[in-house]
Each structure stands twice: as structure tokens, then as C-alpha cells.
CSV table of C-alpha atoms in Angstrom, one decimal:
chain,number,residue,atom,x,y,z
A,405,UNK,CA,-10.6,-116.8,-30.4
A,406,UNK,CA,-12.3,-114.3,-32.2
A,407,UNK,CA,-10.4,-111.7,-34.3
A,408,UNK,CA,-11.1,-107.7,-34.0
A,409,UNK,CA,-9.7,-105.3,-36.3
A,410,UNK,CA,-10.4,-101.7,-35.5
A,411,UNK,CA,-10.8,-99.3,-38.6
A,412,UNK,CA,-10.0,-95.6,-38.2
A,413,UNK,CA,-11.5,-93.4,-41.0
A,414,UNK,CA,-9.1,-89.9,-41.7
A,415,UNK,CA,-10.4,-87.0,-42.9
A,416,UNK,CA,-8.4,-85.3,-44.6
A,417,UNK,CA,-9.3,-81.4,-45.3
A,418,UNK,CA,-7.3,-79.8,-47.6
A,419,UNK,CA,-7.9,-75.0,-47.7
A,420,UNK,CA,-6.9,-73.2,-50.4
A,421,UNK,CA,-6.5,-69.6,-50.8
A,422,UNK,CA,-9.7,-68.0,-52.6
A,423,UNK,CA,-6.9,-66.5,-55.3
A,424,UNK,CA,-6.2,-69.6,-56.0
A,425,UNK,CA,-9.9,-70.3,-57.2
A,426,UNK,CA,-10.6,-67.0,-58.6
A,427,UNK,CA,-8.0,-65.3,-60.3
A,428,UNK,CA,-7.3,-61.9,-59.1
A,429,UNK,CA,-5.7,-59.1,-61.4
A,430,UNK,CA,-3.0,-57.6,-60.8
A,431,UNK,CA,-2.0,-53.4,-59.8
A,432,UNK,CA,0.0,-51.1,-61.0
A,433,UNK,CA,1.3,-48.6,-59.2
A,434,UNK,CA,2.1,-46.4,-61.4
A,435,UNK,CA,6.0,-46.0,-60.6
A,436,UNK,CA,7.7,-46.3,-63.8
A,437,UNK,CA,6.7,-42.7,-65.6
A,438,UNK,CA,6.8,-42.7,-68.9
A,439,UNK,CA,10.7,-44.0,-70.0
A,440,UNK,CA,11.8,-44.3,-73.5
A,441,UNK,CA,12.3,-47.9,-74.2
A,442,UNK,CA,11.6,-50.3,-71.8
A,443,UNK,CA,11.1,-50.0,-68.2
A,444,UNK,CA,13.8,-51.8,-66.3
A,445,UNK,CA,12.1,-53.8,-63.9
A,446,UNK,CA,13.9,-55.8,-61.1
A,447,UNK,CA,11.6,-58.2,-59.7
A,448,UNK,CA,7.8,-59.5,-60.4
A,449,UNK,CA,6.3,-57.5,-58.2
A,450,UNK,CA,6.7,-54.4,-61.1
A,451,UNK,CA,5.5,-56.4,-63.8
A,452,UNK,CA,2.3,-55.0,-64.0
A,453,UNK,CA,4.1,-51.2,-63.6
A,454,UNK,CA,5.6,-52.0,-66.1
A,455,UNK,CA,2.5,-53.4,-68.4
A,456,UNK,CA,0.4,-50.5,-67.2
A,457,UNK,CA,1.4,-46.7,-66.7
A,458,UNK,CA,-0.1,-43.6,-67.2
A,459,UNK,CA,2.6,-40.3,-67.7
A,460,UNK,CA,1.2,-37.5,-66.2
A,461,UNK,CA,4.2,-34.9,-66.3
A,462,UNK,CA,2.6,-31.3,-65.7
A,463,UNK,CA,1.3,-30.4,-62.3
A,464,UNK,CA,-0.9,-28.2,-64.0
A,465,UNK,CA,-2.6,-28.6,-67.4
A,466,UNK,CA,-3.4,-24.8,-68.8
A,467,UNK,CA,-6.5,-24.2,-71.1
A,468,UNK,CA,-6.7,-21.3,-73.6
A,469,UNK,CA,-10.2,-19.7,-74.0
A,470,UNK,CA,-10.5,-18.2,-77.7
A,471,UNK,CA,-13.5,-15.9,-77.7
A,472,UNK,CA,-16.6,-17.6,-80.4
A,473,UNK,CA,-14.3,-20.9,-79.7
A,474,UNK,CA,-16.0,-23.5,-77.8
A,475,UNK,CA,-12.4,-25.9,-77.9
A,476,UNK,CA,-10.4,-25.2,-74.9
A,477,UNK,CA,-7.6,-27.2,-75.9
A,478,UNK,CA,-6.0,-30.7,-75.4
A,479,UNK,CA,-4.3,-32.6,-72.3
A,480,UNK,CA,-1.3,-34.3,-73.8
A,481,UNK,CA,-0.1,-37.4,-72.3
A,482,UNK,CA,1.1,-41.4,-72.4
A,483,UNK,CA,-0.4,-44.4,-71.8
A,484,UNK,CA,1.5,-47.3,-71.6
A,485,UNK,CA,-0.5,-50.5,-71.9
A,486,UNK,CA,1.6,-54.3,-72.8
A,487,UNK,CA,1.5,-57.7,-70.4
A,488,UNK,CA,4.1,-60.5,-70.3
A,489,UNK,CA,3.7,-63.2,-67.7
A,490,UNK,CA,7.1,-62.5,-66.5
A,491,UNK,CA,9.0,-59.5,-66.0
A,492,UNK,CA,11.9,-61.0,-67.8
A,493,UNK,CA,9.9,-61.9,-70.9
A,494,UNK,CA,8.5,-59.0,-73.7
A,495,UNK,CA,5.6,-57.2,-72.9
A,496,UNK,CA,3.5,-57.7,-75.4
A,497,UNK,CA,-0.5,-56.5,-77.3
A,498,UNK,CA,-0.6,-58.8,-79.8
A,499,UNK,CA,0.8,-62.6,-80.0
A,500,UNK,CA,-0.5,-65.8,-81.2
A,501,UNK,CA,-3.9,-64.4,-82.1
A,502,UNK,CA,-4.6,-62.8,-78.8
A,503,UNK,CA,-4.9,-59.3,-77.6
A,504,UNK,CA,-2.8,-58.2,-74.9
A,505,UNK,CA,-2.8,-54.3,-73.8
A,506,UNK,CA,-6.5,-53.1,-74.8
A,507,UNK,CA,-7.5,-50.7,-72.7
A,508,UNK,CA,-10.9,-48.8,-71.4
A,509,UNK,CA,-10.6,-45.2,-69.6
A,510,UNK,CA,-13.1,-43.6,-67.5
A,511,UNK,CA,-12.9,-40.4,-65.2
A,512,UNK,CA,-14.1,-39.6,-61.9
A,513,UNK,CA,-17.7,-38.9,-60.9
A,514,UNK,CA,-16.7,-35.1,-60.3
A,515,UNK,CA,-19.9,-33.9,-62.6
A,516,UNK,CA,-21.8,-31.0,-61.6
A,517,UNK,CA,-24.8,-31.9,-63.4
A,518,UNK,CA,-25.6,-34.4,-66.1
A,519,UNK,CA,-22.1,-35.9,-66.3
A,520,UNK,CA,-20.6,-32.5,-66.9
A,521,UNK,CA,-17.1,-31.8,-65.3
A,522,UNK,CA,-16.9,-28.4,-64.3
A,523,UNK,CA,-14.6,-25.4,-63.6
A,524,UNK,CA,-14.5,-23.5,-60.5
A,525,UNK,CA,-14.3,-20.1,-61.1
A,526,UNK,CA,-12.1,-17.3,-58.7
A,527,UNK,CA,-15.9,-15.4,-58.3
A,528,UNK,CA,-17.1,-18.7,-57.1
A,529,UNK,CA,-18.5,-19.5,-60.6
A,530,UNK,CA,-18.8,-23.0,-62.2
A,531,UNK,CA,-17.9,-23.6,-65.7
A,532,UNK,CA,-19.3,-26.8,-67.5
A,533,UNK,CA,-16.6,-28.2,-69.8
A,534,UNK,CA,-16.5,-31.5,-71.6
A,535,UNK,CA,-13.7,-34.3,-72.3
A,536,UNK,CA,-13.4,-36.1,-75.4
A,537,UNK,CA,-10.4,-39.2,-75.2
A,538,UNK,CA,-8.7,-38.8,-78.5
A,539,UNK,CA,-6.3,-41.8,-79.6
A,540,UNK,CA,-4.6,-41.6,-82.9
A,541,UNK,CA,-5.7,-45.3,-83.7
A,542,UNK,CA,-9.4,-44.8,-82.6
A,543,UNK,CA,-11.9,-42.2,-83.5
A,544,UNK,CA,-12.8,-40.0,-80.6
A,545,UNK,CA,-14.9,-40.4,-78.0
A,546,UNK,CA,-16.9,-38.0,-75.6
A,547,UNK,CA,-16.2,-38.9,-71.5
A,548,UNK,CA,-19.1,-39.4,-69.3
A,549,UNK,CA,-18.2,-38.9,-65.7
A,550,UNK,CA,-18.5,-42.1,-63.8
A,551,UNK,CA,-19.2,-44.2,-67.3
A,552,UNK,CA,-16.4,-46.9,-68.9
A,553,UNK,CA,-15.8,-45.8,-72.4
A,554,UNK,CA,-17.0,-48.4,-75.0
A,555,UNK,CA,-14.2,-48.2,-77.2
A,556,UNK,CA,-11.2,-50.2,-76.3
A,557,UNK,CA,-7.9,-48.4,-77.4
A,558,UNK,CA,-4.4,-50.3,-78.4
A,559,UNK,CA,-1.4,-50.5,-76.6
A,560,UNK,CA,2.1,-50.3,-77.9
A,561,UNK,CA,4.7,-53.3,-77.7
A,562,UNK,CA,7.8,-53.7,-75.7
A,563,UNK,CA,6.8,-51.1,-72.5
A,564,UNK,CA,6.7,-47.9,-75.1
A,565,UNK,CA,3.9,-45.0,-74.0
A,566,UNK,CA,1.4,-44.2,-77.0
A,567,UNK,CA,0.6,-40.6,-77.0
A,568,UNK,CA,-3.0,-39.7,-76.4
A,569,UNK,CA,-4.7,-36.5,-75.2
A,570,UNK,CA,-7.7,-35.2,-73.5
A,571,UNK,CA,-9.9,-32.6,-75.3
A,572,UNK,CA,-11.7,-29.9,-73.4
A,573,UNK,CA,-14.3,-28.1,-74.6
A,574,UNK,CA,-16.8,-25.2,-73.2
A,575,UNK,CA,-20.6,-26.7,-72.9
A,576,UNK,CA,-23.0,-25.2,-74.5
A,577,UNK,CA,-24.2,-21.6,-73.7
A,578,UNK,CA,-21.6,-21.4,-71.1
A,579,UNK,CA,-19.6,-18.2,-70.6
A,580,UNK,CA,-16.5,-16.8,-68.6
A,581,UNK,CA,-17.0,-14.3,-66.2
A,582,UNK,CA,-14.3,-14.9,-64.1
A,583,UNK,CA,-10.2,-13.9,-64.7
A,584,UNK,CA,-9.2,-17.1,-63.2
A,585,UNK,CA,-10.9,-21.1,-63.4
A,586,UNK,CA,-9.0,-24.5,-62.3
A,587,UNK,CA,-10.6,-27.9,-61.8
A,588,UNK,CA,-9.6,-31.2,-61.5
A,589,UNK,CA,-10.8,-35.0,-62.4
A,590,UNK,CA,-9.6,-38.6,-62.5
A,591,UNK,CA,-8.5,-40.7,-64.9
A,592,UNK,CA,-8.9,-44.5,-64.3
A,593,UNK,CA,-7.2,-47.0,-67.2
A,594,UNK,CA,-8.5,-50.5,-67.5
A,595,UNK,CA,-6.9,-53.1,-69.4
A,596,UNK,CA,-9.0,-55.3,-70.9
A,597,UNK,CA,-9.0,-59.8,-71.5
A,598,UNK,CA,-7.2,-61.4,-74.1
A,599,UNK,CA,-10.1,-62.6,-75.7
A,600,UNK,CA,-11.1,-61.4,-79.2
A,601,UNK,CA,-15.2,-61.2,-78.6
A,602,UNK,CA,-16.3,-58.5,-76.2
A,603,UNK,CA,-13.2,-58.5,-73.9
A,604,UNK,CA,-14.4,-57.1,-70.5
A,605,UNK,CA,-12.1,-54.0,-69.6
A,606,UNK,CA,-13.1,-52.8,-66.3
A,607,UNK,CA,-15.1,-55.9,-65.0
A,608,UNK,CA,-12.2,-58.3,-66.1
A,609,UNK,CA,-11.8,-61.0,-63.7
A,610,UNK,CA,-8.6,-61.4,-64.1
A,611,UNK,CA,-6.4,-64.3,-65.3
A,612,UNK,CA,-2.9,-65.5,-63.8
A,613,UNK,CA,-2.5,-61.7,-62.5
A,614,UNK,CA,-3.4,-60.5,-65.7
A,615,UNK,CA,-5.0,-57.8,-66.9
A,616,UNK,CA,-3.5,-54.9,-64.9
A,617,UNK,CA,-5.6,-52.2,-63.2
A,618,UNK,CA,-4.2,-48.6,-61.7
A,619,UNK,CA,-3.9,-49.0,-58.2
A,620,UNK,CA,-4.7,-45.6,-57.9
A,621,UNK,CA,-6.6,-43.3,-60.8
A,622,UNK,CA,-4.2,-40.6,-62.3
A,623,UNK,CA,-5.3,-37.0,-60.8
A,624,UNK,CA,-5.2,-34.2,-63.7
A,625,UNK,CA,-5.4,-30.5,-62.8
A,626,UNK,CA,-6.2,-28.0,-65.0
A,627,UNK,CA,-6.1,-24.2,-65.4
A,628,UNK,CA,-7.4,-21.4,-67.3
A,629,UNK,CA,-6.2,-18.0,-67.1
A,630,UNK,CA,-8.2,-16.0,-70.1
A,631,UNK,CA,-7.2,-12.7,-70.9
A,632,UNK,CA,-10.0,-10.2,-69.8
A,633,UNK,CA,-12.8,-10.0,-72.1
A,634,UNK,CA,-14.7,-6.5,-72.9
A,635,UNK,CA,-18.3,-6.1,-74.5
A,636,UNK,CA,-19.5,-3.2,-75.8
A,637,UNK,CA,-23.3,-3.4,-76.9
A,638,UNK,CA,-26.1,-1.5,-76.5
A,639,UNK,CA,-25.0,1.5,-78.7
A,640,UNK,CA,-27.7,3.0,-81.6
A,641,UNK,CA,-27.7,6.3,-83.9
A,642,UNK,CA,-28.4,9.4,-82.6
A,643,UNK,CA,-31.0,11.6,-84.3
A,644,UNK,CA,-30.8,15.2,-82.9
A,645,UNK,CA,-32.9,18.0,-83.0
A,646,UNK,CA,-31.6,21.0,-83.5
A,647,UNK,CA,-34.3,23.3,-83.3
A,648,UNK,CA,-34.7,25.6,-80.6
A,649,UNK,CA,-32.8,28.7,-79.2
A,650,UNK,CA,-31.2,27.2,-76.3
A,651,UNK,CA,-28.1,24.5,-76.0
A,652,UNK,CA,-28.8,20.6,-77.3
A,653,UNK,CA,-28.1,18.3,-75.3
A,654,UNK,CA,-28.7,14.5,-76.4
A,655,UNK,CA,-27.8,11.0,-74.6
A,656,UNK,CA,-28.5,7.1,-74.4
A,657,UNK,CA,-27.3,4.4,-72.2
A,658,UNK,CA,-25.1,1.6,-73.5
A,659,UNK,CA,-23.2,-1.6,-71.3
A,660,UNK,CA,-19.8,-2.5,-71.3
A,661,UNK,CA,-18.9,-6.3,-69.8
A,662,UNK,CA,-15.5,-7.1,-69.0
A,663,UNK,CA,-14.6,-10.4,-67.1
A,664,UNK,CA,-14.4,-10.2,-63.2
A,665,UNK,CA,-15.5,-6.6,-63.7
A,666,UNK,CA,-12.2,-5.1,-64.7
A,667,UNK,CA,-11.7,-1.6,-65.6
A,668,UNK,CA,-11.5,-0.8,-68.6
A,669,UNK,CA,-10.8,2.6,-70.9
A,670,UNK,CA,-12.9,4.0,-73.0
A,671,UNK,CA,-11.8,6.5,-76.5
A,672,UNK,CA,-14.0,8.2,-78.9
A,673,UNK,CA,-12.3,9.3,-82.2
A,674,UNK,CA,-15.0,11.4,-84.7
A,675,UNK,CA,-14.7,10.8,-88.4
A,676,UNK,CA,-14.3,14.2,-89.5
A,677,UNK,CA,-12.1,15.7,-86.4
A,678,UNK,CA,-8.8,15.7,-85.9
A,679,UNK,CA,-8.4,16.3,-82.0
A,680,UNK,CA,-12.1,17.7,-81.8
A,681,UNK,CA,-15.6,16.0,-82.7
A,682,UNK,CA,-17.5,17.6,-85.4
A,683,UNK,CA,-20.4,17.2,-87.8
A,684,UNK,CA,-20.0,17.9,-91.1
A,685,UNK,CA,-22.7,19.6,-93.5
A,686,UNK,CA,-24.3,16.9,-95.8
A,687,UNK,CA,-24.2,18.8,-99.1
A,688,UNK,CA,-22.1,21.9,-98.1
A,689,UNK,CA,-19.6,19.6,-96.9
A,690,UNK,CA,-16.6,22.9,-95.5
A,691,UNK,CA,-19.6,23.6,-92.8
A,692,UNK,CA,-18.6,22.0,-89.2
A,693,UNK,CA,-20.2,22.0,-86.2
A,694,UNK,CA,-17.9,21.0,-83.0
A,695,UNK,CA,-20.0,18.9,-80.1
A,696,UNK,CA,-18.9,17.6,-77.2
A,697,UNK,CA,-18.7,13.6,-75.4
A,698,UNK,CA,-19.4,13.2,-72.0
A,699,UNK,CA,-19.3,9.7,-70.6
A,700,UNK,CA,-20.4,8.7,-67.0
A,701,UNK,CA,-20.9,5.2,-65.1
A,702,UNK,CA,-24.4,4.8,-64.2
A,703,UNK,CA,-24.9,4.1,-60.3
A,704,UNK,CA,-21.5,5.1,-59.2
A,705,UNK,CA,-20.0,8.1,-57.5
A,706,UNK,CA,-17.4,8.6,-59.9
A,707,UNK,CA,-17.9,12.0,-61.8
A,708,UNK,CA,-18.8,12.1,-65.9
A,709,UNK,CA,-15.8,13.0,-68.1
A,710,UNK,CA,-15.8,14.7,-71.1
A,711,UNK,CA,-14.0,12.7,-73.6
A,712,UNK,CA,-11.0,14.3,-76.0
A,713,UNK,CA,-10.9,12.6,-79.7
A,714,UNK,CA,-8.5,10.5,-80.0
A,715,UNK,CA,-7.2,10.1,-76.7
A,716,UNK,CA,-8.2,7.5,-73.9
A,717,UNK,CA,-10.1,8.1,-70.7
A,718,UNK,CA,-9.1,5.3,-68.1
A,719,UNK,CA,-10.3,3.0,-65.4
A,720,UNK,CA,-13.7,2.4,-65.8
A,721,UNK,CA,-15.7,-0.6,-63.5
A,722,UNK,CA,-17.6,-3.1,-66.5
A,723,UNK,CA,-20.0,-5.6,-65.6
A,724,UNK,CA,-19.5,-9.3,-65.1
A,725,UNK,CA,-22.6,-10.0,-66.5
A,726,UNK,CA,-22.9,-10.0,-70.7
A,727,UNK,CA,-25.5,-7.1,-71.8
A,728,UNK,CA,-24.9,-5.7,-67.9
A,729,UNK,CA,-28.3,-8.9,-67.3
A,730,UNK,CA,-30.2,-6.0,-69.1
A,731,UNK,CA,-29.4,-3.3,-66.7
A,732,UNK,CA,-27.3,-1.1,-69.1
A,733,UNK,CA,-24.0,0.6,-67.0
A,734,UNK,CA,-22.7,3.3,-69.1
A,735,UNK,CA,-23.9,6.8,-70.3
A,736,UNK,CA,-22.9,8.8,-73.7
A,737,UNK,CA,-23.7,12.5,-73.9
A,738,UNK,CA,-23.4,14.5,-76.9
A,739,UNK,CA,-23.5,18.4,-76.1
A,740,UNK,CA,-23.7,21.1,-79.2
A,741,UNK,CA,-23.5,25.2,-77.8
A,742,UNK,CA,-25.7,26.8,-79.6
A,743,UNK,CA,-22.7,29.7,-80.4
A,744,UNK,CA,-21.2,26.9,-82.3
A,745,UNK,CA,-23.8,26.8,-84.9
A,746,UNK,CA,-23.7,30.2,-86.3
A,747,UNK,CA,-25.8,31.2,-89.2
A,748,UNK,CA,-25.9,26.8,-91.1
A,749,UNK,CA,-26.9,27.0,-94.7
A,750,UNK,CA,-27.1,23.2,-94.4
A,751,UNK,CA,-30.0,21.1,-92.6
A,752,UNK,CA,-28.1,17.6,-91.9
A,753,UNK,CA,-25.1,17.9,-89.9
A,754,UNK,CA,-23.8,14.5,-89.2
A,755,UNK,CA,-20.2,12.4,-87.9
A,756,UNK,CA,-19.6,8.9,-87.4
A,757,UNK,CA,-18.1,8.7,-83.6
A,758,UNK,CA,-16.7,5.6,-82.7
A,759,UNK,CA,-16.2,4.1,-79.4
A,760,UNK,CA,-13.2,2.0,-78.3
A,761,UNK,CA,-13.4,0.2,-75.1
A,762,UNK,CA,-10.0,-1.8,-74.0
A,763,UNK,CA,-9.1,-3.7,-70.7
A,764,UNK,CA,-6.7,-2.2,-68.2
């Protein structure tokens, strides 16, 4: 009697998760602020809150424009930047030779034009500005829009925030001409590998959850409110001939810029009057000859107005553009009666007038 056996072959087909091939890093979301001490942290899940944060306190981050400054000033904040593979274990940046906490930054494609982040202005301006990250441990380094930064910046121990700021600066050849400017750009923080040689920041693959990424970038908004600026430029002697039997009348054109166009006032004071404007004799210096200012805006429907030394004319319209773009917006008049110049032993009159121009 023959014997059969019957052999069934298994096959046995064992799936794992992809995470558990390829390590994926793990998020923060940003939830812890920017505590004193160490974050207290409940469960896993905040570990990497609490080994990445970014404190972001203002709503609003306000500039200061300096006229002949091109520094606009500095965003202060924290970055918080440690890993432990527990939550109930240190965080740490630096154990056993490796390097835990090392961070990149980058900020948000929001460039105008080669990698500029700009300003929008309340006339519908833009104004280019630059960012510089400044760390105290790291020498500083301009931000590219869009590019990872190459230096890679410490963190601090045990959950603490390290200061760092932001600096802004005014491109170059840019100027205001609007009263108002506010803008906006992101911040992403990447922590970097563990590994001494050329630790990828950004690209990291990741390792056992570790290093931590922003879930979301930090949002910064920032402001600039300048006080009005006002230009006066165009102004040159005045030569006068007096000859002639009738009234002199001499004038030139001139521009004054203000910011957004805001009015401004105008005084003249004279160097030798004292609630009038006269020349004074060159060599027989107790000879005076009073004259008269008269100012007027050029292309407007406002009358001229003849000025008082000393005292202030108001609300005049300036030009948003610097040097009015070469179209020149104010008038000067200087008016002598010929009554006023009697019988002059002299033959050079002269006074040094001065024009003050202020914002409203």
C-alpha cells in the first residue's frame, strides 16, 4: 500500500507601516509660548512643543524710520530649540558628543523682486526692506526669501528660549513717501541631525521622531508709522537789479516734499529785520531798504500770501515726490517799492532770508 503525504506550503506576508522603514520627524505645534523654565508637558505627543517653539508675543512689530538711516530696527524674539526622546527626560543640545537643538531659519517667498521683502505703503507704494537673523552666538546673516540659511544657530538646554532678533533695513535707493507702511512674512525653524559633519537642517529625514519641524511657520507683522518728512530744495541767491524808475519785482521757483503730501507751513525770518525784511547797505551799514515776500503754490487755486518775518503762514500742499520729480511746486517773490529806496548813498543792499518749512 503506497503512502501519500500531502505538503501544503504557507505564505506568510508580513506589512509594515512605511514610518516604520523611514523615519519621519516629528511637529511642533507651537503651543507652549515662550515659559521661563521648562515647559510642563503632560504626555508625548508635546515633546516636540516642547523641543521646538518660536515666541512671537507682539501682534504687531513697529519699525522706526530715521531720516539718512538705512536700519529700520530689530524684531525681538525667542527661539526655543532642545530634543529628549521622552518628554519626561531633559531636553537637551549637547550630550555625549552629539548635537541636539541646531537650528536653520528661512522666511517665506513673499519677495517683490530679487528676494526682497517688501512694505506696502497706504498710497499703494512698495517699500523694499531687508532681514538680517542676528543670534548672539553666530555672526549675522542676511535672509533670502524662499532660501535655508547656511548657518546653523544653537539651542539652549533644559526648554529655555534664546533671544534672537530680526533686523530690518531700507534697500538701497529706496524712499518713503507714504505716512503709513505694514507688511508681513514667515518665519520657518528647522532643527537640524545630531551629526557633527554637515547636519541637514531643513532636508533632515528624521530619526526616531527626531529633529522637530514647525508644523506651521511663525507669521510676523510689521509696521511703520514715520513722522512726516519735509524737503526744501531748489532755493539759490537772488541778484537784483535795481536800476530803473519803476517797482522791482524779482522771483524763482523752489519744491517742497513732504510725505503723503501733507501740508506743511512755511516762515521767513530776514537777518537784519525784526518784524520786517530789509537789506542792509554793505559799507554804510545804518541804510535799510524794506522788501516784501510773497509765496504762492504753483498749479493751485489757492491765492499767494505775503509772508510777515518771523511769523508762520500755514497749510500748504508738498509733493510726494523728492525734488517735486523735477517739476518745482513753490514760488518766492521778493517785491522792493521804489518809494522805499529814497536817495541810497550805497550800491549793495543785501539780507540773508531764511526759509523754514515744518509739517502740520
Amino acid at each position: 500500500m503506497a503512502l501519500f503525504r500531502l505538503f501544503t506550503v504557507l505564505l506568510v506576508l508580513v506589512m509594515l507601516p512605511l514610518s516604520q522603514a523611514s523615519a519621519q520627524r516629528s511637529y511642533s505645534g507651537n503651543t507652549l509660548g515662550c515659559v521661563s523654565g521648562v515647559p510642563e508637558v503632560s504626555s508625548q505627543d508635546l515633546n516636540a512643543d516642547r523641543g521646538l517653539g518660536v515666541c512671537n508675543e507682539k501682534p504687531i512689530h513697529q519699525l522706526q524710520f530715521v531720516p539718512g538711516r538705512q536700519d529700520l530696527g530689530t524684531i525681538d524674539f525667542f527661539i526655543r530649540s532642545c530634543w529628549s526622546w521622552h518628554f519626561s527626560n531633559p531636553c537637551l543640545t549637547n550630550t555625549s558628543g552629539n548635537n541636539f537643538g541646531r537650528y536653520s531659519v528661512e522666511v517665506g517667498d513673499t519677495s517683490l523682486e530679487e528676494g526682497l521683502i517688501y512694505l506696502t505703503g497706504t498710497n499703494g507704494d512698495s517699500l523694499k526692506v531687508t532681514l538680517e537673523f542676528v543670534h548672539p552666538a553666530r555672526p549675522a546673516e542676511p535672509l533670502t526669501p524662499g532660501v535655508e540659511t547656511t548657518t546653523l544657530y544653537p539651542g539652549v538646554t533644559d526648554s529655555r528660549a534664546g533671544p534672537v532678533s530680526i533686523r530690518v533695513s531700507l534697500a538701497p535707493g529706496e524712499s518713503l513717501i507714504s505716512d503709513s507702511y505694514s507688511g508681513s512674512f514667515d518665519l520657518y525653524v528647522y532643527q537640524c541631525e545630531w551629526w557633527e559633519w554637515r547636519p541637514l537642517c531643513k532636508n533632515a529625514p528624521g530619526e526616531g521622531g527626531a529633529p522637530a519641524l514647525l508644523a506651521q511657520p511663525v507669521r510676523f507683522q510689521v509696521g511703520m508709522n514715520p513722522d512726516p518728512m519735509i524737503k526744501i530744495s531748489g532755493l539759490e541767491d537772488m541778484v537784483i537789479d535795481g536800476s530803473g524808475s519803476g517797482d522791482i519785482t524779482a522771483n524763482q521757483t523752489f519744491c517742497v516734499f513732504t510725505t503723503d503730501s501733507a501740508e506743511f507751513n512755511i516762515r521767513g525770518d530776514s537777518l537784519n529785520g525784526d518784524g520786517s525784511f530789509l537789506l542792509r547797505g554793505e559799507s554804510i551799514t545804518e541804510e535799510v531798504i524794506p522788501y516784501s515776500v510773497r509765496v504762492q503754490r504753483l498749479g493751485n487755486t489757492r491765492r499767494p500770501r505775503n509772508l510777515t518775518e518771523g511769523q508762520v503762514a500755514r497749510k500748504w500742499p508738498g509733493s510726494n515726490q523728492e525734488n517735486c520729480g523735477g517739476q518745482e511746486n513753490m514760488q518766492i517773490e521778493i517785491g522792493i517799492d521804489r518809494s522805499d529806496i529814497g536817495n541810497p548813498t550805497d550800491t549793495l543792499y543785501q539780507d540773508v532770508l531764511t526759509l523754514t518749512v515744518t509739517t502740520e
